[in-house]
PDB file of C-alpha atoms and ligand atoms in Angstrom:
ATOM      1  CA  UNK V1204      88.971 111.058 107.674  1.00 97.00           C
ATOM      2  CA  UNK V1205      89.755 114.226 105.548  1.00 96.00           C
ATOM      3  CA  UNK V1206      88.399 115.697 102.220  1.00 96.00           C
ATOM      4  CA  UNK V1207      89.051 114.044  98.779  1.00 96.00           C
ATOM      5  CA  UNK V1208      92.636 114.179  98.134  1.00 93.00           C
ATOM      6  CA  UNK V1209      94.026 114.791 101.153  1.00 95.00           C
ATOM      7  CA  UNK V1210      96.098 112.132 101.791  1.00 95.00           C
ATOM      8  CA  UNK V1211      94.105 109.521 103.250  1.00 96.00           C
ATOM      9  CA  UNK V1212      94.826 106.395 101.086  1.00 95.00           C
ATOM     10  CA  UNK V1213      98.100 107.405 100.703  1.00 94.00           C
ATOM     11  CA  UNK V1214      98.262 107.409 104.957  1.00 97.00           C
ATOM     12  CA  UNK V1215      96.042 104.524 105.404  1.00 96.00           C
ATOM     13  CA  UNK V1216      98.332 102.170 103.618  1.00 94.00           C
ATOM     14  CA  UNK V1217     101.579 103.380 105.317  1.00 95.00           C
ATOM     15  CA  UNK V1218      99.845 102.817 108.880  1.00 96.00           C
ATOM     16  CA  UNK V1219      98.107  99.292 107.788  1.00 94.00           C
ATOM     17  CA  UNK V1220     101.996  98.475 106.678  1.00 94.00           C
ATOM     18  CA  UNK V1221     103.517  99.598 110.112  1.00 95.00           C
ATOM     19  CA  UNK V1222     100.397  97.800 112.297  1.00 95.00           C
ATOM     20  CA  UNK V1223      99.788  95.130 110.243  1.00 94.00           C
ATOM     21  CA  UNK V1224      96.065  95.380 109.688  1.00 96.00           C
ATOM     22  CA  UNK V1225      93.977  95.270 106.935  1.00 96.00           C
ATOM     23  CA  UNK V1226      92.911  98.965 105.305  1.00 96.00           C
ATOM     24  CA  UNK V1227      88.784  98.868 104.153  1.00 97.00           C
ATOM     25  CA  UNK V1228      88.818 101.523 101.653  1.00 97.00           C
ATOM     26  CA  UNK V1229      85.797 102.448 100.369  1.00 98.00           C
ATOM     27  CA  UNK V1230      86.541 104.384  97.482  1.00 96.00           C
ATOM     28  CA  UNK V1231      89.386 101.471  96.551  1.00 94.00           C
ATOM     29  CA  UNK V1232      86.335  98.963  96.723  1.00 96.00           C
ATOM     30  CA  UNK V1233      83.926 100.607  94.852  1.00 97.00           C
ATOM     31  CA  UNK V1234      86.654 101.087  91.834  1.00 94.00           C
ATOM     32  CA  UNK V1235      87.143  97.129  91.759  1.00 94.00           C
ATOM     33  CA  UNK V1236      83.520  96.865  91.678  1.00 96.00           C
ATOM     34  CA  UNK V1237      83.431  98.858  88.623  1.00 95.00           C
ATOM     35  CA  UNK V1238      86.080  97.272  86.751  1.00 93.00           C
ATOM     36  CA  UNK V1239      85.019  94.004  87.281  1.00 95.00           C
ATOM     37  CA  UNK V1240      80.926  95.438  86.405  1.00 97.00           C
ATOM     38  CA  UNK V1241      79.483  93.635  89.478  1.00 96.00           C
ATOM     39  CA  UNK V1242      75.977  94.896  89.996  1.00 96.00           C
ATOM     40  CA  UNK V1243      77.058  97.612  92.990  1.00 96.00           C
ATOM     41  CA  UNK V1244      79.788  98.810  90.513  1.00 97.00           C
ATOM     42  CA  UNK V1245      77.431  99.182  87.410  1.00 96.00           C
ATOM     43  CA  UNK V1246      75.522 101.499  90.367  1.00 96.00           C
ATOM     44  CA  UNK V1247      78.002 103.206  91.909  1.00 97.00           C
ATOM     45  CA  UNK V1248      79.940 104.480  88.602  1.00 96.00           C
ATOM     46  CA  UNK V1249      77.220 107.171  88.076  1.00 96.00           C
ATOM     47  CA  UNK V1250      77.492 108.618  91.421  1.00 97.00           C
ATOM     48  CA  UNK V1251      81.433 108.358  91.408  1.00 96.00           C
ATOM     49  CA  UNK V1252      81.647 109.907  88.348  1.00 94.00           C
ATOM     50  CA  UNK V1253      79.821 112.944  89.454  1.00 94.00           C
ATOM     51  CA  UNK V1254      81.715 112.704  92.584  1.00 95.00           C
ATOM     52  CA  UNK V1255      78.161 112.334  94.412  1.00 97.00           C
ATOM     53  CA  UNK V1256      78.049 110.040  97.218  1.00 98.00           C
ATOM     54  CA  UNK V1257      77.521 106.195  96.520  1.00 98.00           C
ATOM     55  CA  UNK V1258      73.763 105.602  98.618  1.00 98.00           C
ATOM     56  CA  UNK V1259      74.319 104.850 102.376  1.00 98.00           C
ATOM     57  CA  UNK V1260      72.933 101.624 102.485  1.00 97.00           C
ATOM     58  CA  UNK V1261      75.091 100.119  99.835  1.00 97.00           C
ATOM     59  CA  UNK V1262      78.196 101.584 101.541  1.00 98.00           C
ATOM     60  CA  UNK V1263      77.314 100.137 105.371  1.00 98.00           C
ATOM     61  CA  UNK V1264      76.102  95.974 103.636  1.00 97.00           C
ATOM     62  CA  UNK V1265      79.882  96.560 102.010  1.00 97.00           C
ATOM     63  CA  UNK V1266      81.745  97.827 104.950  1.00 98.00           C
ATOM     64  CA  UNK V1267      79.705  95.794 107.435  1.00 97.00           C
ATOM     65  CA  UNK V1268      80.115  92.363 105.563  1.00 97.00           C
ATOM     66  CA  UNK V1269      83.786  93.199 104.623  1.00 97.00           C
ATOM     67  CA  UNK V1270      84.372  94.150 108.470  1.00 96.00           C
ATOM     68  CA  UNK V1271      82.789  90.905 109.511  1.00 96.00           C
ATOM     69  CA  UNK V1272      85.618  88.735 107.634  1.00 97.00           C
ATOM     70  CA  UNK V1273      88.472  86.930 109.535  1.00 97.00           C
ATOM     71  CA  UNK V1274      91.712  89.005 108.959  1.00 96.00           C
ATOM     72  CA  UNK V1275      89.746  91.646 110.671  1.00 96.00           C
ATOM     73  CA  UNK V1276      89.779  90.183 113.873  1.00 94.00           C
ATOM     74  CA  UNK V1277      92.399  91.827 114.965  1.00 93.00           C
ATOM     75  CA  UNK V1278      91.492  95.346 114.599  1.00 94.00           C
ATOM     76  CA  UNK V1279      91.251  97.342 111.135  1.00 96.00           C
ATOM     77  CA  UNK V1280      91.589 100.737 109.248  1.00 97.00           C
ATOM     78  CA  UNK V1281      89.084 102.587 107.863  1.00 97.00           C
ATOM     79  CA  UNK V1282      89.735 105.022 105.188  1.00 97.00           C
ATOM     80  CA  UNK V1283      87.085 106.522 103.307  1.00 97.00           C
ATOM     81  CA  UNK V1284      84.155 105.438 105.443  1.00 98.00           C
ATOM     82  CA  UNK V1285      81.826 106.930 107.237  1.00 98.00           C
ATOM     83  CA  UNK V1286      81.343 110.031 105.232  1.00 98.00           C
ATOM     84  CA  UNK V1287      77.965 110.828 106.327  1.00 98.00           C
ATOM     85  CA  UNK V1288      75.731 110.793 109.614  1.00 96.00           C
ATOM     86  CA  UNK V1289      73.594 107.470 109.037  1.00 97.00           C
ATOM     87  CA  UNK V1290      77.187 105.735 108.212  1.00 98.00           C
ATOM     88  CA  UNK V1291      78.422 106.353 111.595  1.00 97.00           C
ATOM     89  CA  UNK V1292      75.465 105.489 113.214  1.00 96.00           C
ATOM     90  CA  UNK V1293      75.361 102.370 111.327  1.00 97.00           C
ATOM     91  CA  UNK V1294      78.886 101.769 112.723  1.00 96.00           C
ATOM     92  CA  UNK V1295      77.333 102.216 116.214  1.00 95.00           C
ATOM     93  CA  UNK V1296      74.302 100.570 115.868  1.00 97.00           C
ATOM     94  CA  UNK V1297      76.531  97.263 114.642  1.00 96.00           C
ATOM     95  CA  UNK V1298      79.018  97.462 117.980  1.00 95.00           C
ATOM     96  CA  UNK V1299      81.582  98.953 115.844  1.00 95.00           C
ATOM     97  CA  UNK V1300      84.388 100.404 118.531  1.00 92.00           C
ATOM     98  CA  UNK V1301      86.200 103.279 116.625  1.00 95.00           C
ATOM     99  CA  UNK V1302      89.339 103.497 119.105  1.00 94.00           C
ATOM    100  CA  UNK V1303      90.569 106.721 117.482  1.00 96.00           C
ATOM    101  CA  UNK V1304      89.613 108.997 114.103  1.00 97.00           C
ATOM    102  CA  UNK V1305      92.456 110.242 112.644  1.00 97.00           C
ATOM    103  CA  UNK V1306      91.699 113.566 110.551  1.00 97.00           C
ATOM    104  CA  UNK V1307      94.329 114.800 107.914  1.00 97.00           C
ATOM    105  CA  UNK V1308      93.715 118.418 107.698  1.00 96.00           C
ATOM    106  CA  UNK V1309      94.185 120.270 104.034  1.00 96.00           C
ATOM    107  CA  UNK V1310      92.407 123.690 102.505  1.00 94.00           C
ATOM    108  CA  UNK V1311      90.498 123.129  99.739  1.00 93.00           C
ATOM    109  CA  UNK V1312      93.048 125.265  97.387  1.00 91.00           C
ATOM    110  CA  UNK V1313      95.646 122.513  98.398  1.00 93.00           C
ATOM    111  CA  UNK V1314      93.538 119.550  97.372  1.00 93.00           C
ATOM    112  CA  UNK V1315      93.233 121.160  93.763  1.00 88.00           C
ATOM    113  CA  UNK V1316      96.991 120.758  92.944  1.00 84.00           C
ATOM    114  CA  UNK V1317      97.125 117.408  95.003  1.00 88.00           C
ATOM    115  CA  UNK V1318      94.598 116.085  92.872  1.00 91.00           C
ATOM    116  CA  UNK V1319      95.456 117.170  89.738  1.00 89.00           C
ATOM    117  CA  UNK V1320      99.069 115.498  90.270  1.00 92.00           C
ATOM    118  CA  UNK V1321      97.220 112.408  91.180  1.00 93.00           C
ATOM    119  CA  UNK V1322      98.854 109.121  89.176  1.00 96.00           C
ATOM    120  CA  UNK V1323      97.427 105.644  90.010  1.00 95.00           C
ATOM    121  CA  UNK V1324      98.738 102.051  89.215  1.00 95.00           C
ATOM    122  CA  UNK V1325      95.809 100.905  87.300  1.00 92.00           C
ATOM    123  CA  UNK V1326      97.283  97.150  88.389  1.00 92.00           C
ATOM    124  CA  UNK V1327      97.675  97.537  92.338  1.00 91.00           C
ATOM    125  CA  UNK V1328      96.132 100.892  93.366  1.00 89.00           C
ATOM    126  CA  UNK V1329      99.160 102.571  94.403  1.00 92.00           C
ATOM    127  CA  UNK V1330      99.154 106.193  94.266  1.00 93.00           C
ATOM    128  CA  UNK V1331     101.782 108.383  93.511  1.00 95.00           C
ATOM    129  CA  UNK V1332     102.183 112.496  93.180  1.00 94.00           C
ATOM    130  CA  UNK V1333     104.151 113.716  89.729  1.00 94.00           C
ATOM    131  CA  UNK V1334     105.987 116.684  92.114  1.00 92.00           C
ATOM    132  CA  UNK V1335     105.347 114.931  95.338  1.00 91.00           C
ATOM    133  CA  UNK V1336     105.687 111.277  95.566  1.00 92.00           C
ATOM    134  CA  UNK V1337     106.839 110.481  92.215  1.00 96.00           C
ATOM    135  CA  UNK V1338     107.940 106.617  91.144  1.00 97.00           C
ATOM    136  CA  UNK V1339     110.906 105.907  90.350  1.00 97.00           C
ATOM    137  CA  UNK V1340     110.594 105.310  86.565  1.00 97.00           C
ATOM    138  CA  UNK V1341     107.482 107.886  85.310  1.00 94.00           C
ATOM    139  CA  UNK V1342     104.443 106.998  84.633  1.00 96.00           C
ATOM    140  CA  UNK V1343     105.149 103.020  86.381  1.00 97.00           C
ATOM    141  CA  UNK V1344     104.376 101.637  89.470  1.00 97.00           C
ATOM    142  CA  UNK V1345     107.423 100.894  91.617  1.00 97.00           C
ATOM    143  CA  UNK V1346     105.468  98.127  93.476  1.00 95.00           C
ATOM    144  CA  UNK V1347     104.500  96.239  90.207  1.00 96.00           C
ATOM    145  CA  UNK V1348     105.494  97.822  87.532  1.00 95.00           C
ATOM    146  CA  UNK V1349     101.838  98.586  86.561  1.00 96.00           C
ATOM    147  CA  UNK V1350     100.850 101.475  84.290  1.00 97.00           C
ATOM    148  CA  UNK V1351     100.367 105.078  86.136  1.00 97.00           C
ATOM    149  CA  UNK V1352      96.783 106.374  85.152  1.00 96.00           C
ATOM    150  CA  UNK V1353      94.532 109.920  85.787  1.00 95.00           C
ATOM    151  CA  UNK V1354      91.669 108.572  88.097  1.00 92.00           C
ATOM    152  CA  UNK V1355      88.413 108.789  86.393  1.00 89.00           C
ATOM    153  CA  UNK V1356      86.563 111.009  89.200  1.00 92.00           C
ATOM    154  CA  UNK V1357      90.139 113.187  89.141  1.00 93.00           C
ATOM    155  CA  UNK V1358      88.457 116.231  86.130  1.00 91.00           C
ATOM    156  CA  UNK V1359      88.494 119.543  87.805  1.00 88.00           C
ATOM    157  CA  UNK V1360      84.260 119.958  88.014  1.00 89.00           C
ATOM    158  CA  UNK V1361      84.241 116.698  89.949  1.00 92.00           C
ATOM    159  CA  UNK V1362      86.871 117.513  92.321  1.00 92.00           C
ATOM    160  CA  UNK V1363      84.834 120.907  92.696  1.00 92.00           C
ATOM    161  CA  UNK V1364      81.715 118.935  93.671  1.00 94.00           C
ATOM    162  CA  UNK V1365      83.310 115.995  95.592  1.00 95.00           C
ATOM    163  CA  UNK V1366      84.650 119.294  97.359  1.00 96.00           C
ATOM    164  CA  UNK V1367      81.136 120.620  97.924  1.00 96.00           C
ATOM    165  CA  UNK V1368      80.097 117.265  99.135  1.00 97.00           C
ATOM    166  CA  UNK V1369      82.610 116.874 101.498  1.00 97.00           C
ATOM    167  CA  UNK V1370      82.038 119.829 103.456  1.00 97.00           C
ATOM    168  CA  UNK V1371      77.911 119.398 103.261  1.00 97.00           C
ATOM    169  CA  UNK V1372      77.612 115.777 104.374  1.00 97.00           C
ATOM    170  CA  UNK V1373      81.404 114.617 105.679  1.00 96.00           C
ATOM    171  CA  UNK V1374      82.596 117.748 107.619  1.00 93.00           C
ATOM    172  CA  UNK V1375      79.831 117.387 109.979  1.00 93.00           C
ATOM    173  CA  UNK V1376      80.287 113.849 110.931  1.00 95.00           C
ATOM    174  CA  UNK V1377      83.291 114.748 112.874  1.00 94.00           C
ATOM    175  CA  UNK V1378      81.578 115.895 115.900  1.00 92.00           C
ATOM    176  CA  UNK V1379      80.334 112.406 116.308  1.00 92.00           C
ATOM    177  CA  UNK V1380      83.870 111.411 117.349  1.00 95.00           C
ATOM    178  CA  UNK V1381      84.967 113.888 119.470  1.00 91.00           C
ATOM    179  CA  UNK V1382      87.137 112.617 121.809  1.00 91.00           C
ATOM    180  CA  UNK V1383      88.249 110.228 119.498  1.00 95.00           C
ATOM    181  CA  UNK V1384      89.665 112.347 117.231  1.00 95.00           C
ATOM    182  CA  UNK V1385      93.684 113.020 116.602  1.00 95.00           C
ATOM    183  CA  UNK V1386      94.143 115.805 114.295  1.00 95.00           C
ATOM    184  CA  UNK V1387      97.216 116.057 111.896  1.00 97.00           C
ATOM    185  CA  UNK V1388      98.590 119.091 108.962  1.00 97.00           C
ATOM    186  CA  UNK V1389      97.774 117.407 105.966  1.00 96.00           C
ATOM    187  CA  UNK V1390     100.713 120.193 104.177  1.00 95.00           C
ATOM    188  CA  UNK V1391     103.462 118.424 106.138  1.00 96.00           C
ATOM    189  CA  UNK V1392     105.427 115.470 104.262  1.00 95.00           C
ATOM    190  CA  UNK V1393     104.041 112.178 103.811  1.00 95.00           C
ATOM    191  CA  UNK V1394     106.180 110.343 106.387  1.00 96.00           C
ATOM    192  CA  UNK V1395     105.885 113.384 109.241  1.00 97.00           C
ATOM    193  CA  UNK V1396     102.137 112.738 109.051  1.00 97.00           C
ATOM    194  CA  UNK V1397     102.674 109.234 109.388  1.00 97.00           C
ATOM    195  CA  UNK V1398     104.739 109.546 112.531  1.00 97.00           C
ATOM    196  CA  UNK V1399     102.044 111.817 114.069  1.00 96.00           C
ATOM    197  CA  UNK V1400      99.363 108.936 113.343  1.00 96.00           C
ATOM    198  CA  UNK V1401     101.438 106.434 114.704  1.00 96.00           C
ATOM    199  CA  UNK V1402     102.116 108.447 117.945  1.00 96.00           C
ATOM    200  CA  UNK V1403      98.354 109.030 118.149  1.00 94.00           C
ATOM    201  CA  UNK V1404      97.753 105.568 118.304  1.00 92.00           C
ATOM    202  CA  UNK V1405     100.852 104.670 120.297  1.00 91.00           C
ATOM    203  CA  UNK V1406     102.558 103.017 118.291  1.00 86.00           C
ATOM    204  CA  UNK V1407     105.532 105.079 117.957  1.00 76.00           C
TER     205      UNK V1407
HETATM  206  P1  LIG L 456      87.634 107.831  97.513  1.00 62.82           P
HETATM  207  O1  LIG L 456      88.545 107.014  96.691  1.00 62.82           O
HETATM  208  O2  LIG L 456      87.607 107.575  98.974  1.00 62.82           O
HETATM  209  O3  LIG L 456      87.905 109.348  97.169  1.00 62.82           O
HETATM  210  P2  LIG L 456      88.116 110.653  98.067  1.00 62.82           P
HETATM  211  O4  LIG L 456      87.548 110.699  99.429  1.00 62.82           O
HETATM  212  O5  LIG L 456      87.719 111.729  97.141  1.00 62.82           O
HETATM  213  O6  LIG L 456      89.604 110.585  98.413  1.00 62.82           O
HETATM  214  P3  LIG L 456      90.737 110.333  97.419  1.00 62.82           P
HETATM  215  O7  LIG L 456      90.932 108.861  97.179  1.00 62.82           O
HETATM  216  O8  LIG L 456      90.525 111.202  96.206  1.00 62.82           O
HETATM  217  O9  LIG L 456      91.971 110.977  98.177  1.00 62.82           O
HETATM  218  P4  LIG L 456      92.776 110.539  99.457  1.00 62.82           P
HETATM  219  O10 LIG L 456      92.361 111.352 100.626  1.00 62.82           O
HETATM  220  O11 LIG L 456      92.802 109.052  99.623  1.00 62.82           O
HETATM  221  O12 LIG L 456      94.198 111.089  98.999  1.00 62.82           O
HETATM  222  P5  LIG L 456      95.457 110.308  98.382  1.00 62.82           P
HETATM  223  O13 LIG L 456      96.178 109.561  99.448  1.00 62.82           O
HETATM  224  O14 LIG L 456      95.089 109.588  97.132  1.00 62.82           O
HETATM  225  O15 LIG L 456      86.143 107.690  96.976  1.00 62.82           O
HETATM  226  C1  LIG L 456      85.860 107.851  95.596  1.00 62.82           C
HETATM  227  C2  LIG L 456      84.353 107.943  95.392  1.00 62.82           C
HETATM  228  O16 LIG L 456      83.730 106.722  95.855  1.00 62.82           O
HETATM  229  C3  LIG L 456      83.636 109.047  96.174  1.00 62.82           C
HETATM  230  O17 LIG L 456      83.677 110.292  95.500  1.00 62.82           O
HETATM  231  C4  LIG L 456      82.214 108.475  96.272  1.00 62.82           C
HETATM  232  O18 LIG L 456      81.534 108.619  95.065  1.00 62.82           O
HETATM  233  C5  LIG L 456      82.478 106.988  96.500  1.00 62.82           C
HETATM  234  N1  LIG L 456      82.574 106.639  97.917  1.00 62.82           N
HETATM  235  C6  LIG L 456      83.682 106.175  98.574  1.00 62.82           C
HETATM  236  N2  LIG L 456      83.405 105.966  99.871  1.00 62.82           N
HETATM  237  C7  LIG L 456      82.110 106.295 100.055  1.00 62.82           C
HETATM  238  C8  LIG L 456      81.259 106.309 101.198  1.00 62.82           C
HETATM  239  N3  LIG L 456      81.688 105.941 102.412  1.00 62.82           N
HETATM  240  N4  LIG L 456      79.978 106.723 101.031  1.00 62.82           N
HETATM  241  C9  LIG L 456      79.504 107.101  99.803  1.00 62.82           C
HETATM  242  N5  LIG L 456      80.269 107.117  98.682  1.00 62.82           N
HETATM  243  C10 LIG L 456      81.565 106.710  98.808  1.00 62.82           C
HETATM  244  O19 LIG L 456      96.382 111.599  98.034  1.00 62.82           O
HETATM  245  C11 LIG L 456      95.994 112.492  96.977  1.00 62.82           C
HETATM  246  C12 LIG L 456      97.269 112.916  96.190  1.00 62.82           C
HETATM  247  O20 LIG L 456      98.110 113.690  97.058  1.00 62.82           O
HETATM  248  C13 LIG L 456      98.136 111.711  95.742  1.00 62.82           C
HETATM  249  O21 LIG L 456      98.717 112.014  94.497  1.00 62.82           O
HETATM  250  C14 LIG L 456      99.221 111.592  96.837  1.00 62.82           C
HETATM  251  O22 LIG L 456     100.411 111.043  96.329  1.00 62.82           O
HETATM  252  C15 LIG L 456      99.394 113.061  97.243  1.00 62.82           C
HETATM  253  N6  LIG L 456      99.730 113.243  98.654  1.00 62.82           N
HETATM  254  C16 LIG L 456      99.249 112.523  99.718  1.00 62.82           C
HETATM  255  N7  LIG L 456      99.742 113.022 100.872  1.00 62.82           N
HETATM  256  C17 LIG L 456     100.530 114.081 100.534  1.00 62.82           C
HETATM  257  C18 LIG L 456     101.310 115.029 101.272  1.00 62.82           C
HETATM  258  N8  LIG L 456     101.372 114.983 102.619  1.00 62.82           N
HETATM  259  N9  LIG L 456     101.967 116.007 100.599  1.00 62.82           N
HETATM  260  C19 LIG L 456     101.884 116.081  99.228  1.00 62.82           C
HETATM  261  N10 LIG L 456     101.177 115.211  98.465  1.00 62.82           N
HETATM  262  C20 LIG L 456     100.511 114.228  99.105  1.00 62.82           C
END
């Protein structure tokens, strides 16, 4: 968990590489949804575009039926998902065991600049940073060679209001998993956050 742009894709596909578990990302779903114009993408693009929350019960049928599949047997990451209070208690309600929440911390003025240095592969997903985490030729993906794009939610009043969202609806839901949760400085480098995950899950 974390706010928009703060480094949870990015982390959620380093850990699913080192474990060897499948990632469910929300936001990742929802965009192939819309490219491909299935009826929850034609309905979700509005509210993404905004950067308002997709409704809660299409989010839990997709995370609940895409949970229930076989390579997630074995345990699975969540990144993006629950972002609001009926979310998590859908988790609950369904005997969903969250062993630990991992929370990338970042201020708000931080996200800004992440997000406006934001590049995509508009093939694979993989995201990038122009300053940060740039690919190795520009504007290509290093994975597979796809073209680097601006994500269509990425214009600075959305980021404002997925901001604004964030901290109204998302923030809260934290205090659901106390106990669970395993805190880490979203400012440090990509692959010192990663080792702090890891750890928190013993795994490292
Ligand atoms: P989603 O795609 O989940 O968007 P988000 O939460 O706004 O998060 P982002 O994907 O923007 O950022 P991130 O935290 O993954 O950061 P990233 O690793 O890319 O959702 C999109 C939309 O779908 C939502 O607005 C909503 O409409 C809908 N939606 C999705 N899930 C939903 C749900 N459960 N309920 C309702 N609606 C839902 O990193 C950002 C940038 O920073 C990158 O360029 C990266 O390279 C760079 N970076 C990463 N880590 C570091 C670092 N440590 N130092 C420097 N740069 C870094």
């Amino acid at each position: 968990m974390g706010p928009p742009g703060g480094g949870k894709g990015t982390q959620a596909a380093r850990l699913a590489e080192a474990l060897a578990i499948p990632t469910i990302s929300t936001g990742a779903m929802l965009r192939e949804a819309v490219a491909a114009q299935t009826p929850v993408g034609l309905d979700a693009k509005a509210y993404m575009d905004r950067g308002d929350y997709v409704p809660d019960e299409v989010m839990c049928q997709l995370v609940l039926n895409r949970i229930a599949e076989d390579d997630c047997v074995n345990g699975f990451i969540l990144d993006g998902f629950p972002r609001t209070a009926e979310q998590a208690e859908a988790l609950a309600g369904h005997g969903v065991v969250i062993d630990k929440v991992l929370y990338i911390d970042v201020p708000d003025e931080v996200i800004v600049g992440r997000i406006g240095g934001r590049r995509v592969c508009a093939k694979c997903g993989g995201t990038y940073h122009t300053k940060y985490t740039p690919p190795k030729i520009a504007g290509q993906c290093d994975e597979c060679d796809g073209e680097l794009i601006v994500r269509a939610d990425d214009t600075p009043d959305t980021i404002r209001n997925r901001l604004e969202v964030y901290h109204k609806l998302t923030a809260p839901v934290l205090a659901y998993y106390n106990g669970v949760i395993v805190s880490a400085d979203g400012n440090a480098p990509v692959e010192q956050i990663t080792d702090v995950l890891l750890k928190a899950l013993g795994k490292a």
